[in-house]
Amino acid sequence: MATGVGILTQADLNEALKLEKRKQYEDQRKKRIFNAKERLYGLDLNALERQIAEKTKQRQIEAECNRRYEQQAKSMQNALKAKEIELEKRMHIAESDLNYYRCRYQRKEQSRDFDLNDPNAIKNSKPVRIADDDFNLGISSAQVFVGEDLGFRERRQRQREQQRAWLDQQVAERKQAEESRLKADKIFEESLQSRDKRLGDMANSERRVRSEIVESIRQYNSEMAKRKSEERARKKKENHEDDMAEIYNMLTSDMLTENPDVAQSKTNPKKKIAIMFRGLNAEELNQFRKEQHQNLLEINKQKTEQQMKDKQWGQYTLNIDRELMLKHLSMERKRQAEVDKIREFNDNLAKEQRIQRENDDKVMKINRISKDFYEQFNKTSR
């Protein structure tokens, strides 16, 4: 079924969304402005503080998320870096082993076809021309011409012998190459066996060294334990001897014998050493009791004076409270009289206003404005 609305584009949808948001914002603004309880003049400080607190909290959450993300990324980078370093070490070790094997067992001169690719083959070969009657010279050497071949049979014989020698040489070279190959394979196998044997010997020597180290550590630990036990016994004996000496010194000291002369100070004849003092004699005890009785009398006198002062201060505070109460009662009477005057004035004013309102209703407000007149205002928030 066709509708009255045409094809809507993204711009139309965005515009419609903006209008809807503006309408909602306008409705919310009307509710705030036309509500006398919620209407505010100027800035809403509470809302601003709440927004600041929310933004601060959001910034803290984002900072914490960024910090955790950076910490996690840093830990991952460290782990990846450690893994890369380990892989590089393994690759370096593998490449070192491979290069050692190539340099040791895969050199060019050890290959089977090295004689075909030898760069010094021409240097090591025989020269093309040794003499004028060299049998290796060909037609282009301009040494032998047609019609001058007088030693044809000898040449043919020599050629056959030369071919036979070449064949024998090739057979010998092949046999020698095969023997060389077998010898090289044998040498390679022997090298592998020697390497395996060397690895086994190294493992055995490592186990032997490790067992020797463990045995030496065990012996060292047992020796240390023995020394510690001897040291503990020696210290125990020394402590026992020190304790016995201390007990003897204490028994024979002036502290336990209670020598009164020890407590007397050398610098001040009237002063006693507290840690060495063991009590008063009869004369000192009587003097102390006299001073104690005198101090008690002074303390009782001070208590009596303090009680008298407290009683005077109590009487003074009672007088102050009584004066304050009388002053409060007089001020309350004055305030009540003023309230009565204000109430009487308000009653008279209310009577005058009521008479004035009745006069206005009868004379001045004949054409009173209806409620519809006021309802036409404040329809929008602008």
Short mmCIF file of C-alpha atoms in Angstrom, two decimals:
data_model
loop_
_atom_site.label_atom_id
_atom_site.label_comp_id
_atom_site.label_asym_id
_atom_site.label_seq_id
_atom_site.Cartn_x
_atom_site.Cartn_y
_atom_site.Cartn_z
CA MET A 1 0.00 0.00 0.00
CA ALA A 2 1.40 3.38 -0.99
CA THR A 3 1.80 6.03 1.68
CA GLY A 4 1.83 9.80 1.50
CA VAL A 5 5.44 9.97 2.65
CA GLY A 6 8.08 10.06 -0.07
CA ILE A 7 11.44 8.40 -0.01
CA LEU A 8 13.32 9.51 3.09
CA THR A 9 17.03 10.16 2.88
CA GLN A 10 19.58 10.13 5.67
CA ALA A 11 19.51 13.92 5.80
CA ASP A 12 15.71 13.86 6.31
CA LEU A 13 16.06 11.33 9.10
CA ASN A 14 18.75 13.43 10.77
CA GLU A 15 16.63 16.55 10.51
CA ALA A 16 13.60 14.74 11.94
CA LEU A 17 15.75 13.46 14.80
CA LYS A 18 17.01 17.00 15.50
CA LEU A 19 13.43 18.34 15.56
CA GLU A 20 12.34 15.58 17.93
CA LYS A 21 15.26 16.29 20.28
CA ARG A 22 14.52 20.01 20.17
CA LYS A 23 10.86 19.34 20.99
CA GLN A 24 11.80 17.11 23.93
CA TYR A 25 14.28 19.73 25.17
CA GLU A 26 11.57 22.41 24.92
CA ASP A 27 9.10 20.26 26.91
CA GLN A 28 11.68 19.67 29.62
CA ARG A 29 12.50 23.41 29.70
CA LYS A 30 8.76 24.25 30.10
CA LYS A 31 8.53 21.86 33.03
CA ARG A 32 11.49 23.54 34.70
CA ILE A 33 10.45 27.13 33.98
CA PHE A 34 6.69 26.87 34.69
CA ASN A 35 7.20 24.91 37.89
CA ALA A 36 7.62 27.43 40.71
CA LYS A 37 9.21 24.85 43.00
CA GLU A 38 11.92 23.82 40.53
CA ARG A 39 12.44 27.13 38.66
CA LEU A 40 15.89 28.63 39.15
CA TYR A 41 17.28 32.00 38.26
CA GLY A 42 20.85 32.15 37.01
CA LEU A 43 23.11 29.08 37.13
CA ASP A 44 22.16 25.73 38.65
CA LEU A 45 25.25 25.28 40.83
CA ASN A 46 24.20 21.85 42.06
CA ALA A 47 23.73 20.60 38.50
CA LEU A 48 27.06 22.10 37.44
CA GLU A 49 28.84 20.50 40.41
CA ARG A 50 27.16 17.17 39.63
CA GLN A 51 28.26 17.42 35.99
CA ILE A 52 31.82 18.30 37.06
CA ALA A 53 31.85 15.32 39.44
CA GLU A 54 30.53 13.01 36.71
CA LYS A 55 33.13 14.27 34.21
CA THR A 56 35.90 13.92 36.80
CA LYS A 57 34.78 10.38 37.57
CA GLN A 58 34.60 9.60 33.85
CA ARG A 59 38.12 11.02 33.33
CA GLN A 60 39.39 8.91 36.24
CA ILE A 61 37.76 5.79 34.78
CA GLU A 62 39.23 6.56 31.35
CA ALA A 63 42.67 7.21 32.90
CA GLU A 64 42.45 3.92 34.80
CA CYS A 65 41.41 2.08 31.63
CA ASN A 66 44.24 3.70 29.68
CA ARG A 67 46.70 2.84 32.44
CA ARG A 68 45.56 -0.79 32.53
CA TYR A 69 45.64 -0.97 28.74
CA GLU A 70 49.16 0.49 28.64
CA GLN A 71 50.27 -1.90 31.40
CA GLN A 72 48.78 -4.88 29.55
CA ALA A 73 50.28 -3.74 26.24
CA LYS A 74 53.66 -3.24 27.92
CA SER A 75 53.55 -6.72 29.46
CA MET A 76 52.56 -8.21 26.10
CA GLN A 77 55.38 -6.32 24.39
CA ASN A 78 57.85 -7.57 26.97
CA ALA A 79 56.62 -11.14 26.50
CA LEU A 80 56.81 -10.81 22.71
CA LYS A 81 60.26 -9.27 22.95
CA ALA A 82 61.47 -12.10 25.20
CA LYS A 83 59.96 -14.64 22.79
CA GLU A 84 61.63 -12.94 19.81
CA ILE A 85 64.98 -12.93 21.61
CA GLU A 86 64.59 -16.63 22.40
CA LEU A 87 63.64 -17.40 18.78
CA GLU A 88 66.60 -15.36 17.51
CA LYS A 89 68.93 -17.27 19.82
CA ARG A 90 67.55 -20.59 18.60
CA MET A 91 67.83 -19.51 14.94
CA HIS A 92 71.37 -18.25 15.55
CA ILE A 93 72.35 -21.59 17.13
CA ALA A 94 70.71 -23.56 14.27
CA GLU A 95 72.41 -21.39 11.63
CA SER A 96 75.77 -21.76 13.41
CA ASP A 97 75.41 -25.55 13.47
CA LEU A 98 74.34 -25.57 9.81
CA ASN A 99 77.24 -23.36 8.72
CA TYR A 100 79.70 -25.50 10.67
CA TYR A 101 78.33 -28.65 9.03
CA ARG A 102 78.54 -27.05 5.56
CA CYS A 103 82.08 -25.79 6.12
CA ARG A 104 83.16 -29.14 7.53
CA TYR A 105 81.38 -31.73 5.32
CA GLN A 106 79.92 -29.89 2.26
CA ARG A 107 82.85 -28.04 0.70
CA LYS A 108 83.13 -27.63 -3.06
CA GLU A 109 86.26 -29.71 -3.44
CA GLN A 110 84.42 -32.63 -1.74
CA SER A 111 81.68 -32.81 -4.43
CA ARG A 112 81.69 -35.54 -7.07
CA ASP A 113 81.55 -33.20 -10.09
CA PHE A 114 84.10 -30.70 -8.79
CA ASP A 115 86.44 -31.53 -11.68
CA LEU A 116 83.83 -30.15 -14.11
CA ASN A 117 83.41 -26.90 -12.16
CA ASP A 118 87.01 -26.43 -11.03
CA PRO A 119 88.01 -22.75 -11.73
CA ASN A 120 91.71 -23.80 -11.87
CA ALA A 121 91.16 -26.65 -14.36
CA ILE A 122 92.73 -24.66 -17.23
CA LYS A 123 95.72 -23.67 -15.07
CA ASN A 124 96.32 -27.28 -14.07
CA SER A 125 95.79 -28.76 -17.61
CA LYS A 126 98.56 -29.44 -20.11
CA PRO A 127 99.50 -26.75 -22.67
CA VAL A 128 98.01 -26.97 -26.20
CA ARG A 129 101.39 -27.08 -27.98
CA ILE A 130 104.49 -28.69 -26.54
CA ALA A 131 106.58 -28.94 -29.76
CA ASP A 132 106.26 -28.77 -33.54
CA ASP A 133 105.74 -32.54 -33.84
CA ASP A 134 103.25 -32.70 -31.00
CA PHE A 135 100.59 -35.30 -31.79
CA ASN A 136 97.97 -33.28 -29.87
CA LEU A 137 98.00 -30.50 -32.50
CA GLY A 138 94.93 -30.32 -34.69
CA ILE A 139 94.22 -29.12 -38.24
CA SER A 140 93.97 -25.47 -37.25
CA SER A 141 97.41 -25.55 -35.67
CA ALA A 142 99.09 -25.20 -39.11
CA GLN A 143 101.64 -27.90 -38.28
CA VAL A 144 100.36 -30.86 -40.32
CA PHE A 145 99.14 -30.35 -43.94
CA VAL A 146 97.30 -32.60 -46.42
CA GLY A 147 99.61 -34.72 -48.53
CA GLU A 148 102.43 -34.71 -46.00
CA ASP A 149 101.12 -37.49 -43.77
CA LEU A 150 103.99 -39.95 -44.24
CA GLY A 151 103.59 -41.68 -40.86
CA PHE A 152 99.93 -42.62 -41.33
CA ARG A 153 100.23 -46.16 -39.95
CA GLU A 154 102.31 -45.10 -37.00
CA ARG A 155 99.87 -42.29 -36.38
CA ARG A 156 96.91 -44.68 -36.56
CA GLN A 157 98.72 -47.08 -34.25
CA ARG A 158 99.48 -44.29 -31.89
CA GLN A 159 95.86 -43.11 -32.09
CA ARG A 160 94.58 -46.59 -31.21
CA GLU A 161 97.02 -46.83 -28.38
CA GLN A 162 96.02 -43.36 -27.31
CA GLN A 163 92.30 -44.26 -27.42
CA ARG A 164 93.02 -47.42 -25.47
CA ALA A 165 95.01 -45.39 -22.98
CA TRP A 166 92.15 -42.89 -22.74
CA LEU A 167 89.68 -45.68 -22.09
CA ASP A 168 91.94 -47.19 -19.49
CA GLN A 169 92.43 -43.77 -17.96
CA GLN A 170 88.66 -43.12 -17.86
CA VAL A 171 88.09 -46.55 -16.30
CA ALA A 172 90.82 -45.87 -13.78
CA GLU A 173 89.46 -42.38 -13.08
CA ARG A 174 85.96 -43.76 -12.59
CA LYS A 175 87.29 -46.49 -10.36
CA GLN A 176 89.35 -43.97 -8.44
CA ALA A 177 86.33 -41.62 -8.20
CA GLU A 178 84.20 -44.50 -6.91
CA GLU A 179 86.89 -45.40 -4.40
CA SER A 180 87.18 -41.75 -3.43
CA ARG A 181 83.40 -41.54 -2.97
CA LEU A 182 83.37 -44.71 -0.86
CA LYS A 183 86.31 -43.40 1.12
CA ALA A 184 84.57 -40.04 1.62
CA ASP A 185 81.37 -41.82 2.74
CA LYS A 186 83.42 -43.94 5.11
CA ILE A 187 85.16 -40.85 6.45
CA PHE A 188 81.78 -39.13 6.85
CA GLU A 189 80.36 -42.11 8.74
CA GLU A 190 83.45 -42.27 10.91
CA SER A 191 83.13 -38.55 11.61
CA LEU A 192 79.49 -39.04 12.57
CA GLN A 193 80.41 -41.93 14.83
CA SER A 194 83.25 -39.93 16.37
CA ARG A 195 80.92 -36.99 16.90
CA ASP A 196 78.31 -39.22 18.56
CA LYS A 197 81.03 -40.78 20.68
CA ARG A 198 82.33 -37.34 21.60
CA LEU A 199 78.82 -36.22 22.57
CA GLY A 200 78.42 -39.36 24.66
CA ASP A 201 81.77 -38.77 26.33
CA MET A 202 80.81 -35.16 27.00
CA ALA A 203 77.49 -36.27 28.53
CA ASN A 204 79.25 -38.85 30.67
CA SER A 205 81.86 -36.33 31.75
CA GLU A 206 79.11 -33.81 32.55
CA ARG A 207 77.26 -36.38 34.67
CA ARG A 208 80.51 -37.32 36.39
CA VAL A 209 81.36 -33.67 37.07
CA ARG A 210 77.84 -33.03 38.32
CA SER A 211 78.02 -36.04 40.65
CA GLU A 212 81.40 -34.83 41.89
CA ILE A 213 79.96 -31.36 42.50
CA VAL A 214 76.99 -32.83 44.39
CA GLU A 215 79.34 -35.00 46.45
CA SER A 216 81.57 -32.01 47.23
CA ILE A 217 78.51 -29.93 48.22
CA ARG A 218 77.30 -32.76 50.45
CA GLN A 219 80.70 -33.03 52.09
CA TYR A 220 80.83 -29.25 52.52
CA ASN A 221 77.35 -29.22 54.07
CA SER A 222 78.24 -32.06 56.45
CA GLU A 223 81.46 -30.24 57.41
CA MET A 224 79.53 -27.00 57.97
CA ALA A 225 76.92 -28.85 60.05
CA LYS A 226 79.69 -30.38 62.15
CA ARG A 227 81.31 -26.97 62.62
CA LYS A 228 77.98 -25.40 63.57
CA SER A 229 77.29 -28.12 66.12
CA GLU A 230 80.77 -27.59 67.61
CA GLU A 231 80.23 -23.83 67.60
CA ARG A 232 76.86 -24.25 69.38
CA ALA A 233 78.43 -26.53 71.99
CA ARG A 234 81.26 -24.03 72.53
CA LYS A 235 78.83 -21.11 72.83
CA LYS A 236 76.65 -23.10 75.19
CA LYS A 237 79.65 -23.85 77.38
CA GLU A 238 80.74 -20.19 77.33
CA ASN A 239 77.21 -19.02 78.19
CA HIS A 240 77.07 -21.49 81.07
CA GLU A 241 80.40 -20.24 82.38
CA ASP A 242 79.26 -16.61 81.98
CA ASP A 243 76.00 -17.36 83.81
CA MET A 244 77.82 -19.01 86.68
CA ALA A 245 80.23 -16.07 86.90
CA GLU A 246 77.32 -13.62 86.86
CA ILE A 247 75.52 -15.56 89.60
CA TYR A 248 78.66 -15.51 91.73
CA ASN A 249 79.15 -11.78 91.11
CA MET A 250 75.54 -11.09 92.03
CA LEU A 251 75.79 -13.11 95.22
CA THR A 252 78.93 -11.27 96.28
CA SER A 253 77.82 -7.81 95.04
CA ASP A 254 76.77 -4.86 97.20
CA MET A 255 73.23 -5.01 95.81
CA LEU A 256 72.38 -8.32 97.50
CA THR A 257 74.49 -7.68 100.56
CA GLU A 258 72.57 -4.35 100.95
CA ASN A 259 75.53 -2.22 101.85
CA PRO A 260 74.16 1.28 102.68
CA ASP A 261 77.42 3.02 101.85
CA VAL A 262 77.12 2.01 98.21
CA ALA A 263 73.93 4.05 97.72
CA GLN A 264 75.65 7.34 98.75
CA SER A 265 76.53 9.58 95.77
CA LYS A 266 80.18 10.60 95.48
CA THR A 267 79.42 14.02 94.00
CA ASN A 268 76.51 15.07 96.25
CA PRO A 269 76.42 13.95 99.90
CA LYS A 270 72.65 14.59 100.12
CA LYS A 271 71.85 12.52 97.01
CA LYS A 272 71.26 8.76 96.87
CA ILE A 273 71.86 6.42 93.93
CA ALA A 274 68.41 5.04 93.06
CA ILE A 275 69.49 1.65 91.74
CA MET A 276 71.71 0.96 94.82
CA PHE A 277 69.37 2.41 97.50
CA ARG A 278 67.99 -0.19 99.91
CA GLY A 279 65.92 1.82 102.41
CA LEU A 280 66.07 4.58 105.05
CA ASN A 281 67.47 4.41 108.52
CA ALA A 282 65.46 5.43 111.63
CA GLU A 283 66.51 9.11 111.61
CA GLU A 284 65.85 9.50 107.88
CA LEU A 285 62.52 7.73 108.25
CA ASN A 286 61.40 10.15 111.05
CA GLN A 287 62.48 13.14 108.96
CA PHE A 288 60.56 11.74 105.97
CA ARG A 289 57.41 11.24 108.06
CA LYS A 290 57.62 14.81 109.41
CA GLU A 291 57.92 16.21 105.89
CA GLN A 292 55.08 13.95 104.77
CA HIS A 293 52.85 15.24 107.61
CA GLN A 294 53.74 18.85 106.72
CA ASN A 295 52.90 18.20 103.06
CA LEU A 296 49.56 16.65 104.09
CA LEU A 297 48.66 19.75 106.11
CA GLU A 298 49.49 21.99 103.16
CA ILE A 299 47.41 19.84 100.84
CA ASN A 300 44.40 20.00 103.23
CA LYS A 301 44.79 23.77 103.44
CA GLN A 302 44.86 24.05 99.64
CA LYS A 303 41.74 21.83 99.40
CA THR A 304 39.90 24.06 101.92
CA GLU A 305 40.84 27.20 99.99
CA GLN A 306 39.76 25.57 96.73
CA GLN A 307 36.39 24.59 98.26
CA MET A 308 35.86 28.18 99.41
CA LYS A 309 36.68 29.46 95.92
CA ASP A 310 34.30 26.91 94.34
CA LYS A 311 31.50 27.95 96.73
CA GLN A 312 32.05 31.64 95.89
CA TRP A 313 32.04 30.90 92.16
CA GLY A 314 28.83 28.85 92.59
CA GLN A 315 27.10 31.73 94.38
CA TYR A 316 28.35 34.13 91.67
CA THR A 317 26.97 31.94 88.87
CA LEU A 318 23.59 31.64 90.68
CA ASN A 319 23.38 35.44 90.92
CA ILE A 320 24.25 35.78 87.23
CA ASP A 321 21.58 33.19 86.29
CA ARG A 322 18.97 34.99 88.40
CA GLU A 323 19.78 38.34 86.75
CA LEU A 324 19.66 36.76 83.30
CA MET A 325 16.27 35.17 84.06
CA LEU A 326 14.84 38.52 85.22
CA LYS A 327 16.25 40.23 82.12
CA HIS A 328 14.75 37.52 79.91
CA LEU A 329 11.32 37.90 81.53
CA SER A 330 11.36 41.67 81.02
CA MET A 331 12.38 41.29 77.37
CA GLU A 332 9.65 38.66 76.88
CA ARG A 333 7.03 41.10 78.30
CA LYS A 334 8.25 43.85 75.96
CA ARG A 335 8.19 41.48 72.96
CA GLN A 336 4.65 40.33 73.84
CA ALA A 337 3.51 43.96 74.08
CA GLU A 338 5.03 44.71 70.67
CA VAL A 339 3.36 41.59 69.20
CA ASP A 340 0.00 42.76 70.59
CA LYS A 341 0.53 46.19 69.01
CA ILE A 342 1.44 44.64 65.65
CA ARG A 343 -1.57 42.28 65.80
CA GLU A 344 -3.90 45.22 66.58
CA PHE A 345 -2.35 47.21 63.71
CA ASN A 346 -2.74 44.27 61.30
CA ASP A 347 -6.39 43.84 62.33
CA ASN A 348 -7.09 47.49 61.63
CA LEU A 349 -5.24 47.28 58.32
CA ALA A 350 -7.17 44.13 57.33
CA LYS A 351 -10.46 45.91 58.08
CA GLU A 352 -9.42 48.86 55.93
CA GLN A 353 -8.33 46.53 53.07
CA ARG A 354 -11.60 44.60 53.25
CA ILE A 355 -13.59 47.84 53.09
CA GLN A 356 -11.38 49.03 50.18
CA ARG A 357 -11.81 45.67 48.35
CA GLU A 358 -15.59 45.81 48.78
CA ASN A 359 -15.56 49.34 47.43
CA ASP A 360 -13.40 48.26 44.45
CA ASP A 361 -15.68 45.33 43.69
CA LYS A 362 -18.70 47.58 43.69
CA VAL A 363 -17.26 50.59 41.89
CA MET A 364 -13.81 50.02 40.28
CA LYS A 365 -13.90 46.37 39.09
CA ILE A 366 -17.17 46.23 37.28
CA ASN A 367 -15.52 44.94 34.07
CA ARG A 368 -13.36 42.20 35.66
CA ILE A 369 -10.89 40.31 33.43
CA SER A 370 -11.81 36.65 32.97
CA LYS A 371 -9.50 33.61 33.44
CA ASP A 372 -9.09 33.14 29.67
CA PHE A 373 -7.20 36.43 29.44
CA TYR A 374 -4.44 35.17 31.71
CA GLU A 375 -4.30 31.71 30.15
CA GLN A 376 -3.18 33.09 26.79
CA PHE A 377 0.27 33.96 28.25
CA ASN A 378 3.25 31.68 29.08
CA LYS A 379 2.48 29.14 26.42
CA THR A 380 6.17 28.77 25.43
CA SER A 381 9.46 28.99 27.32
CA ARG A 382 10.88 31.71 25.06
#
